[in-house]
Coordinates of C-alpha atoms and ligand atoms in Angstrom, one line a residue:
Chain A
M101 CA 0.0 -0.2 0.1
P102 CA 1.3 3.6 -1.0
D103 CA 1.7 6.0 2.1
T104 CA -1.8 7.4 2.2
Q105 CA -0.5 10.6 3.5
T106 CA 1.3 11.7 0.5
Q107 CA -0.6 9.8 -2.3
T108 CA -1.2 12.0 -5.3
V109 CA -3.8 11.7 -8.0
T110 CA -3.8 13.8 -11.3
L111 CA -7.1 15.9 -11.8
R112 CA -7.7 16.8 -15.3
I113 CA -9.3 20.0 -15.7
P114 CA -11.6 20.7 -18.5
T115 CA -11.1 23.7 -20.9
P116 CA -14.2 25.5 -19.4
L117 CA -12.9 25.3 -15.8
R118 CA -9.3 26.1 -16.7
S119 CA -9.4 29.8 -16.4
Y120 CA -10.0 29.0 -12.4
T121 CA -6.9 26.6 -12.2
E122 CA -4.3 29.4 -14.0
E123 CA -4.9 27.2 -17.2
Q124 CA -3.4 24.6 -15.9
P125 CA -4.9 21.3 -17.8
A126 CA -3.9 18.7 -15.1
V127 CA -3.3 19.6 -11.1
E128 CA -1.7 16.9 -9.0
V129 CA -3.3 16.9 -5.4
A130 CA -3.2 14.5 -2.6
G131 CA -6.2 12.5 -1.6
T132 CA -7.5 8.7 -0.7
T133 CA -10.8 9.6 -2.1
V134 CA -12.2 11.2 -4.9
A135 CA -14.1 13.8 -2.3
E136 CA -11.0 14.4 -0.5
A137 CA -9.1 15.2 -4.1
L138 CA -11.7 17.6 -5.1
E139 CA -11.5 19.3 -1.7
A140 CA -7.5 19.8 -2.1
L141 CA -8.4 21.2 -5.4
V142 CA -11.0 23.6 -4.4
D143 CA -8.9 24.7 -1.4
R144 CA -5.9 25.7 -3.7
Y145 CA -8.6 27.5 -6.2
P146 CA -11.5 28.8 -4.2
D147 CA -13.5 30.3 -7.3
L148 CA -14.0 26.5 -8.8
R149 CA -16.1 25.8 -5.4
E150 CA -19.0 27.2 -6.9
N151 CA -18.7 25.5 -10.2
L152 CA -18.6 21.9 -8.8
Y153 CA -20.8 22.3 -5.9
T154 CA -24.4 23.5 -5.2
D155 CA -24.9 25.6 -2.0
D156 CA -25.9 22.5 -0.2
G157 CA -22.1 21.0 -1.1
D158 CA -23.3 18.3 -3.4
L159 CA -21.7 17.6 -6.8
R160 CA -23.6 19.5 -9.7
Q161 CA -25.3 17.3 -12.1
F162 CA -23.7 18.9 -15.1
V163 CA -20.4 18.1 -13.8
N164 CA -19.4 14.1 -13.7
I165 CA -16.2 12.8 -12.3
Y166 CA -14.5 9.8 -13.6
V167 CA -11.6 7.7 -12.3
D168 CA -9.9 6.5 -14.9
D169 CA -12.8 5.9 -17.8
E170 CA -15.3 5.3 -14.7
D171 CA -18.1 7.2 -14.0
I172 CA -18.2 7.7 -9.9
R173 CA -21.8 7.7 -9.9
Y174 CA -21.7 4.0 -10.7
Q175 CA -18.9 3.3 -8.3
D176 CA -19.1 4.8 -4.7
G177 CA -19.8 8.4 -5.5
P178 CA -17.5 10.9 -3.9
Q179 CA -16.2 8.0 -1.6
T180 CA -14.9 6.3 -4.6
A181 CA -11.3 5.1 -3.5
L182 CA -8.3 6.6 -5.5
D183 CA -5.1 4.6 -5.9
E184 CA -1.9 6.3 -6.3
G185 CA -1.3 7.8 -10.0
D186 CA -5.1 7.4 -10.5
E187 CA -6.5 10.0 -13.1
V188 CA -9.4 12.0 -12.3
S189 CA -11.2 13.5 -14.8
I190 CA -13.9 16.3 -14.4
V191 CA -16.1 16.6 -17.2
P192 CA -18.8 19.2 -17.4
S193 CA -21.2 19.6 -20.2
I194 CA -20.3 21.7 -23.2
A195 CA -23.0 22.8 -25.5
G196 CA -21.0 24.6 -28.3
G197 CA -21.6 23.7 -32.1
Chain B
M1 CA -21.7 -4.8 -27.6
S2 CA -24.7 -5.4 -30.1
T3 CA -24.9 -4.1 -33.6
P4 CA -27.0 -0.9 -33.7
T5 CA -30.5 -1.3 -34.7
S6 CA -30.7 1.8 -37.1
A7 CA -29.2 0.7 -40.1
P8 CA -32.2 0.8 -42.3
P9 CA -33.8 -1.6 -44.7
T10 CA -31.7 -1.6 -48.3
D11 CA -34.9 -2.3 -50.5
A12 CA -36.1 -0.2 -53.1
V13 CA -32.4 1.7 -53.7
D14 CA -30.5 1.2 -57.1
L15 CA -27.0 2.8 -57.5
S16 CA -26.9 4.6 -60.9
P17 CA -23.7 4.2 -63.1
D18 CA -22.9 7.7 -62.1
E19 CA -23.1 6.9 -58.7
L20 CA -21.2 3.8 -59.1
K21 CA -18.5 5.7 -60.6
R22 CA -18.6 8.6 -57.7
Y23 CA -18.5 5.9 -55.0
S24 CA -15.9 3.6 -56.2
R25 CA -13.4 4.0 -53.4
H26 CA -16.4 3.1 -51.1
L27 CA -17.3 0.0 -53.5
T28 CA -13.9 -1.3 -53.6
L29 CA -13.6 -0.9 -49.6
P30 CA -14.1 -4.5 -48.8
E31 CA -16.1 -3.8 -45.2
F32 CA -18.3 -1.0 -47.1
G33 CA -18.9 -2.4 -51.0
R34 CA -22.2 -2.0 -52.4
E35 CA -24.1 -3.0 -49.9
G36 CA -23.0 -0.1 -47.3
Q37 CA -23.3 2.5 -50.2
E38 CA -26.7 1.5 -51.0
K39 CA -27.4 1.5 -47.2
L40 CA -26.3 5.1 -47.1
K41 CA -28.2 5.9 -49.7
A42 CA -31.3 4.3 -47.9
T43 CA -30.5 6.4 -44.9
S44 CA -31.8 10.0 -44.0
V45 CA -29.8 11.9 -41.6
L46 CA -31.0 15.1 -40.0
L47 CA -28.2 17.6 -38.8
V48 CA -29.6 20.2 -36.2
G49 CA -27.4 23.2 -36.8
A50 CA -25.4 24.3 -39.8
G51 CA -22.7 26.1 -38.0
G52 CA -19.3 24.8 -36.9
L53 CA -20.0 20.9 -36.3
G54 CA -22.8 21.2 -39.3
S55 CA -20.4 22.5 -41.8
P56 CA -17.9 19.7 -42.1
A57 CA -20.5 16.9 -41.1
A58 CA -23.0 18.0 -43.9
T59 CA -20.1 18.2 -46.3
Y60 CA -18.9 14.9 -45.8
L61 CA -22.0 13.1 -45.4
A62 CA -23.3 14.6 -48.6
A63 CA -19.8 13.5 -50.5
A64 CA -20.4 10.2 -48.9
G65 CA -23.7 9.6 -50.6
V66 CA -26.1 9.6 -47.5
G67 CA -29.3 9.6 -49.5
T68 CA -31.2 12.3 -47.7
I69 CA -29.6 14.9 -45.6
G70 CA -32.1 17.7 -43.5
L71 CA -30.8 20.9 -42.3
V72 CA -32.2 22.8 -39.4
D73 CA -30.9 26.2 -38.7
F74 CA -32.0 29.8 -39.2
D75 CA -29.4 31.8 -39.2
Q76 CA -27.7 34.2 -41.7
V77 CA -24.1 33.5 -42.6
E78 CA -21.8 36.2 -40.7
E79 CA -18.2 37.2 -40.7
S80 CA -17.2 35.8 -37.7
N81 CA -18.7 32.3 -38.9
L82 CA -16.1 32.0 -41.8
Q83 CA -13.3 31.1 -39.4
R84 CA -14.8 27.6 -38.9
Q85 CA -18.0 27.3 -40.7
I86 CA -16.7 25.9 -43.9
L87 CA -19.8 25.7 -46.0
Y88 CA -19.9 29.3 -46.3
G89 CA -17.6 31.7 -48.0
T90 CA -17.0 35.5 -48.0
S91 CA -19.5 36.2 -51.0
D92 CA -22.3 34.3 -48.7
V93 CA -22.3 36.8 -45.9
G94 CA -25.8 38.0 -44.8
R95 CA -27.5 35.0 -46.7
P96 CA -29.7 32.4 -45.2
K97 CA -27.3 29.9 -44.2
L98 CA -29.5 27.0 -45.3
E99 CA -30.1 28.4 -48.7
V100 CA -26.1 28.6 -49.1
A101 CA -25.9 25.1 -47.4
Q102 CA -28.4 23.6 -50.1
E103 CA -26.5 25.1 -53.0
R104 CA -23.1 23.6 -51.7
L105 CA -24.3 20.2 -51.1
E106 CA -26.2 19.9 -54.0
D107 CA -23.6 21.0 -56.1
L108 CA -21.3 18.5 -54.2
N109 CA -23.2 15.7 -54.9
P110 CA -26.6 16.1 -57.0
N111 CA -27.3 12.3 -55.6
V112 CA -28.5 13.8 -52.4
D113 CA -31.8 15.2 -51.3
V114 CA -31.2 18.1 -49.5
N115 CA -34.1 19.2 -47.2
V116 CA -34.2 22.6 -45.2
H117 CA -35.8 23.4 -42.4
E118 CA -35.6 26.9 -41.8
M119 CA -36.9 27.2 -38.3
R120 CA -36.1 27.3 -34.6
L121 CA -36.5 23.6 -33.3
T122 CA -39.0 23.8 -30.6
S123 CA -41.2 21.5 -28.4
D124 CA -44.3 22.1 -30.6
N125 CA -42.3 20.9 -34.0
A126 CA -39.3 18.7 -32.9
L127 CA -41.2 15.5 -33.1
D128 CA -42.7 15.9 -36.4
V129 CA -39.5 17.0 -37.8
I130 CA -37.3 14.2 -36.1
E131 CA -39.5 11.4 -37.1
E132 CA -38.9 11.9 -40.6
Y133 CA -35.5 11.1 -40.4
D134 CA -33.5 7.6 -39.4
I135 CA -30.6 9.0 -37.5
V136 CA -30.2 12.6 -35.8
A137 CA -26.7 14.5 -35.5
D138 CA -26.8 17.3 -33.0
G139 CA -24.6 20.0 -33.5
T140 CA -26.5 22.7 -32.2
D141 CA -25.3 25.7 -30.0
N142 CA -27.2 26.1 -26.8
F143 CA -28.3 23.4 -24.1
P144 CA -32.1 23.9 -24.5
T145 CA -31.9 22.7 -27.7
R146 CA -29.5 19.8 -26.9
Y147 CA -32.1 18.5 -24.2
L148 CA -34.7 18.8 -26.8
V149 CA -33.3 17.1 -29.4
N150 CA -32.3 14.2 -27.0
D151 CA -35.8 14.1 -25.7
A152 CA -37.5 14.0 -28.8
C153 CA -35.0 11.5 -30.3
V154 CA -35.5 9.1 -27.4
M155 CA -39.5 9.5 -27.5
T156 CA -39.2 8.8 -31.7
G157 CA -36.4 5.9 -31.1
T158 CA -34.0 7.9 -33.5
P159 CA -30.3 7.5 -32.7
N160 CA -28.7 10.9 -32.0
V161 CA -25.0 11.4 -33.0
Y162 CA -24.1 14.2 -30.5
A163 CA -21.1 16.2 -30.7
S164 CA -20.3 19.8 -28.9
I165 CA -17.5 22.0 -28.6
F166 CA -15.7 24.4 -26.4
R167 CA -12.5 26.0 -26.8
F168 CA -10.0 23.3 -27.4
E169 CA -12.0 20.5 -26.5
G170 CA -15.0 18.4 -27.8
Q171 CA -17.2 15.8 -27.1
V172 CA -18.6 12.8 -29.4
S173 CA -21.3 10.4 -28.6
V174 CA -24.1 8.2 -29.9
F175 CA -27.1 8.4 -27.7
A176 CA -31.1 7.0 -27.9
T177 CA -30.1 3.8 -29.5
E178 CA -32.4 1.1 -28.1
D179 CA -30.2 -0.2 -25.2
G180 CA -28.1 2.8 -25.3
P181 CA -28.0 5.7 -22.8
C182 CA -29.1 9.0 -23.7
Y183 CA -27.6 12.5 -23.0
R184 CA -29.6 12.9 -19.7
C185 CA -28.2 9.6 -18.7
L186 CA -25.0 11.4 -18.9
Y187 CA -26.0 14.9 -17.7
E188 CA -29.4 14.9 -16.1
E189 CA -29.4 18.6 -15.9
P190 CA -27.9 21.6 -17.6
P191 CA -25.6 23.9 -15.9
P192 CA -27.1 27.0 -14.5
P193 CA -27.1 30.0 -16.6
G194 CA -23.8 32.0 -16.6
L195 CA -21.7 29.2 -15.1
V196 CA -20.6 27.8 -18.3
P197 CA -19.6 30.8 -20.7
S198 CA -20.6 30.5 -24.4
C199 CA -18.5 29.7 -27.5
A200 CA -19.0 33.7 -28.3
E201 CA -17.6 34.5 -25.0
G202 CA -15.0 31.5 -24.4
G203 CA -14.1 31.4 -28.2
V204 CA -13.2 28.4 -30.1
L205 CA -10.4 26.9 -32.1
G206 CA -11.7 27.2 -35.8
I207 CA -10.5 23.6 -36.7
L208 CA -11.7 21.7 -33.6
P209 CA -15.4 21.6 -34.9
G210 CA -13.4 20.6 -38.2
F211 CA -12.5 17.3 -36.8
I212 CA -15.1 16.9 -34.1
G213 CA -17.8 17.3 -36.8
T214 CA -16.0 14.8 -38.9
L215 CA -16.0 12.3 -36.2
Q216 CA -19.9 13.0 -35.3
A217 CA -20.4 12.2 -39.5
T218 CA -18.1 9.4 -38.9
E219 CA -20.4 7.8 -36.4
V220 CA -23.5 8.9 -38.4
I221 CA -21.9 6.6 -41.6
K222 CA -21.3 3.8 -39.2
L223 CA -24.4 3.6 -37.5
A224 CA -26.1 4.1 -41.0
T225 CA -24.0 1.0 -42.6
G226 CA -23.7 -1.1 -39.5
I227 CA -19.8 -1.2 -39.7
G228 CA -17.7 -1.1 -36.7
E229 CA -18.1 -0.1 -32.9
P230 CA -20.3 3.1 -32.9
L231 CA -20.0 5.1 -29.8
I232 CA -22.7 3.8 -28.1
G233 CA -22.1 3.8 -24.0
R234 CA -18.9 5.7 -24.6
L235 CA -18.3 9.3 -24.4
L236 CA -15.2 10.6 -26.5
I237 CA -13.2 13.6 -25.5
G238 CA -10.6 15.1 -27.8
D239 CA -8.6 17.8 -26.7
A240 CA -6.9 19.8 -29.6
A241 CA -4.3 21.6 -27.3
E242 CA -2.9 18.6 -25.8
M243 CA -3.9 16.5 -28.7
N244 CA -5.1 14.0 -26.2
F245 CA -8.5 11.6 -27.4
R246 CA -10.0 9.6 -24.3
T247 CA -13.0 7.9 -24.4
L248 CA -15.1 7.6 -21.0
K249 CA -17.9 5.1 -20.2
V250 CA -21.6 6.2 -20.1
E251 CA -23.9 4.0 -18.6
K252 CA -27.5 4.1 -19.0
N253 CA -29.1 5.3 -16.2
P254 CA -32.1 3.2 -15.0
D255 CA -33.5 6.3 -13.2
C256 CA -33.2 8.3 -16.3
P257 CA -36.1 10.5 -16.3
V258 CA -36.4 10.1 -20.1
C259 CA -35.2 6.7 -21.2
G260 CA -35.2 4.9 -18.0
E261 CA -37.2 2.2 -16.7
D262 CA -40.0 4.8 -15.4
P263 CA -39.7 8.1 -17.2
S264 CA -41.2 10.9 -15.5
V265 CA -40.9 13.1 -19.0
T266 CA -43.2 11.5 -21.5
E267 CA -43.8 14.5 -23.7
L268 CA -41.7 17.2 -24.9
I269 CA -41.2 20.1 -22.1
D270 CA -40.6 23.8 -22.0
Y271 CA -36.6 23.5 -22.6
E272 CA -36.1 27.2 -21.8
A273 CA -37.2 27.1 -18.5
F274 CA -35.5 23.8 -17.9
C275 CA -32.1 25.4 -18.5
G276 CA -33.4 28.5 -16.3
L277 CA -34.0 30.6 -19.1
P278 CA -36.8 33.3 -19.8
S279 CA -38.9 31.5 -22.1
T280 CA -38.9 33.6 -25.0
D281 CA -38.0 33.3 -28.8
A282 CA -34.6 34.9 -27.9
P283 CA -31.6 35.2 -30.2
S284 CA -30.2 32.5 -31.9
T285 CA -27.0 32.7 -29.7
N286 CA -26.0 30.5 -27.5
G287 CA -28.5 30.7 -24.5
T288 CA -26.1 31.2 -21.6
D289 CA -24.7 34.1 -23.0
T290 CA -27.4 36.6 -22.8
V291 CA -29.1 35.8 -19.5
S292 CA -28.9 38.5 -16.7
E293 CA -31.1 37.6 -13.5
D294 CA -33.5 39.7 -12.5
S295 CA -32.3 40.1 -9.1
I296 CA -29.2 41.8 -10.1
P297 CA -28.8 45.3 -10.2
E298 CA -28.2 46.7 -13.5
I299 CA -27.2 49.8 -15.2
S300 CA -27.6 50.7 -18.6
V301 CA -24.8 51.7 -21.1
Q302 CA -26.7 55.1 -21.6
D303 CA -27.0 55.9 -18.1
F304 CA -23.2 55.0 -17.4
K305 CA -22.3 57.0 -20.4
Q306 CA -24.3 60.2 -18.7
R307 CA -22.2 59.5 -15.6
R308 CA -19.2 59.5 -17.1
E309 CA -19.9 62.9 -18.7
D310 CA -21.2 64.4 -15.6
G311 CA -18.3 63.7 -14.0
D312 CA -19.9 61.1 -11.7
A313 CA -18.3 57.9 -13.2
P314 CA -18.5 54.7 -11.0
F315 CA -15.5 52.7 -10.7
L316 CA -15.5 50.2 -13.6
L317 CA -14.5 46.4 -13.4
D318 CA -13.6 44.6 -16.3
V319 CA -14.2 40.8 -15.3
R320 CA -12.9 39.2 -19.1
E321 CA -10.0 37.5 -19.8
P322 CA -7.1 40.0 -20.7
Y323 CA -7.1 39.2 -24.4
E324 CA -10.4 40.1 -24.5
A325 CA -9.7 43.6 -23.4
E326 CA -7.3 43.9 -26.1
I327 CA -10.0 43.0 -28.7
A328 CA -12.8 45.5 -27.3
D329 CA -11.6 48.2 -24.4
I330 CA -14.4 50.4 -22.8
G331 CA -12.2 52.3 -20.6
A332 CA -12.2 49.8 -17.2
N333 CA -10.5 51.1 -14.3
Q334 CA -9.2 47.4 -13.6
L335 CA -9.3 44.0 -14.7
I336 CA -9.9 41.0 -13.0
P337 CA -11.0 37.6 -14.8
I338 CA -14.1 36.4 -13.6
G339 CA -12.2 33.0 -12.5
E340 CA -10.0 34.8 -10.5
L341 CA -12.2 37.2 -8.7
L342 CA -12.8 35.3 -5.2
Q343 CA -9.1 34.7 -4.8
R344 CA -8.0 38.4 -6.0
V345 CA -11.0 40.4 -4.4
E346 CA -8.2 41.7 -2.0
D347 CA -6.7 43.3 -5.1
L348 CA -10.1 45.4 -5.8
E349 CA -8.6 49.2 -6.3
A350 CA -12.1 50.3 -5.5
D351 CA -12.8 51.5 -1.8
P352 CA -14.9 49.2 0.0
D353 CA -18.1 51.8 0.1
D354 CA -17.7 52.7 -4.0
E355 CA -20.0 51.7 -6.0
I356 CA -18.6 49.2 -8.7
V357 CA -19.8 48.3 -12.1
V358 CA -19.2 45.6 -13.5
H359 CA -19.0 44.4 -17.3
C360 CA -17.8 42.0 -19.5
R361 CA -19.0 41.0 -23.3
S362 CA -22.5 40.7 -23.2
G363 CA -23.6 40.9 -19.4
G364 CA -23.5 37.3 -18.1
R365 CA -19.9 36.8 -16.5
S366 CA -20.4 40.0 -14.7
A367 CA -23.7 39.2 -13.8
E368 CA -21.9 36.5 -12.2
A369 CA -19.4 38.6 -10.7
V370 CA -22.1 41.2 -9.4
C371 CA -23.2 38.4 -7.0
K372 CA -19.8 37.3 -5.9
L373 CA -19.3 40.9 -5.3
R374 CA -22.4 41.6 -3.5
E375 CA -22.1 38.6 -1.3
K376 CA -18.6 40.1 -0.2
G377 CA -20.7 43.1 0.8
Y378 CA -19.6 45.3 -2.3
D379 CA -22.1 47.5 -3.9
A380 CA -21.8 46.1 -7.3
V381 CA -24.1 46.5 -10.2
N382 CA -24.0 45.1 -14.0
L383 CA -23.3 47.0 -17.0
D384 CA -26.3 45.7 -19.0
G385 CA -25.1 44.2 -22.5
G386 CA -21.4 44.7 -21.6
T387 CA -19.2 45.7 -24.8
L388 CA -21.7 44.5 -27.4
A389 CA -24.2 47.0 -26.0
W390 CA -21.6 49.6 -25.7
S391 CA -20.3 49.2 -29.3
Q392 CA -24.2 49.0 -30.4
E393 CA -25.2 52.0 -28.6
I394 CA -22.7 54.3 -27.7
D395 CA -19.4 54.0 -29.6
D396 CA -19.1 51.7 -32.6
S397 CA -15.4 51.9 -32.9
V398 CA -15.4 49.7 -29.9
P399 CA -15.0 46.3 -31.9
T400 CA -17.7 43.0 -31.5
Y401 CA -16.4 39.8 -31.0
Ligands
ZN532 ZN1 -31.2 8.2 -20.7

């Protein structure tokens, strides 16, 4: 088992949200669950919070979170466990044509 | 994964000698052959939107020999379309898009029947229009129409090849097949207005719809001919900047309000209201663009100009990106991009008691900024219509973009 204190995962930031992450397409954060990783992200970039969460603290429905290619809604939701090196993708809906 | 059920029957199509010549590279392609070509000819496809995605999709589908291509759009060709909408040329500016599109496609391939539907797709007409077609390709530019098209496709059993784009990124999937998921399985609800910038505000790399639209057309051809593995249950994400393509799984949601086991939406609804927009026949631009919320205090560009002339100009904050200010500048005192506003609120050069007028391109992002600033106790007011209104009503030397 990797050391859970220092375990890092890669968060992939979609284009519409990169203005909140200094235009970085990927951010490395520590976390053992999706919820922890996202919390670390919004701690670093507070303007992201209202884009990802409702006022009640739930993930917004137009934002899907994937661990590798699996939708966390069909895993354990925000409590989905992460392994060292996992790739977590934030995939919001876009509508341009 | 099973083959899609959408491949239409091939009876009553016959290829003429001209067509056999024209499609020879398909006919000699072993997996395609005469059978594939006849299936294409027997297929009717409705392209919703004849813009960035619809242009390349329609072009390749016509060239490939799809029998019937329907187009839904009601815009005219604008100069700012030409950077990516390759159906149109400089001499077409001002003409109805569908008139030009029909000419171009019929010239490209006279064997194709081109149907033009010069209309806004609405809850009243969508089922009738979509029912006429075997496959839909959704390339529209706003959330209400995307949900409308999805629901109408589910209700009529019409596969929907979905594609959308933003800046450097595109998404493609196939929805509403018999056993596959639909758009609402992926995204049950749209984003609240203002949270996601539109293409006009966010910009789009001109070539992006070129390759995302051809991926979309590829999926149409695969569904029509039954060739290959369609993107059912998979969302393809293409990032042109990183040149990175990924496919993510899309599960069919058994609780989906439209295609689930016990659907709660069984007829078309008011999609503007569903997306949090005022229910009007508003202009054609992306619905997230022009919205301002009732509760947000506003000042008109006229009133703002008057106050400037009276020497009583409030502090003007620009919340666009710096490159936008390089395009169109209306003399803001300070620029802080919307995405950095909360982090940098300490940097605001206005005094805490000052009135702050906030502007962006059209008033959407600035409305969001006004909300954030008011929550922090600032006396913030939205400049209604942004630099666009300023250009139209006050100073036409300010470029629109
Ligand atoms: Zn569904």
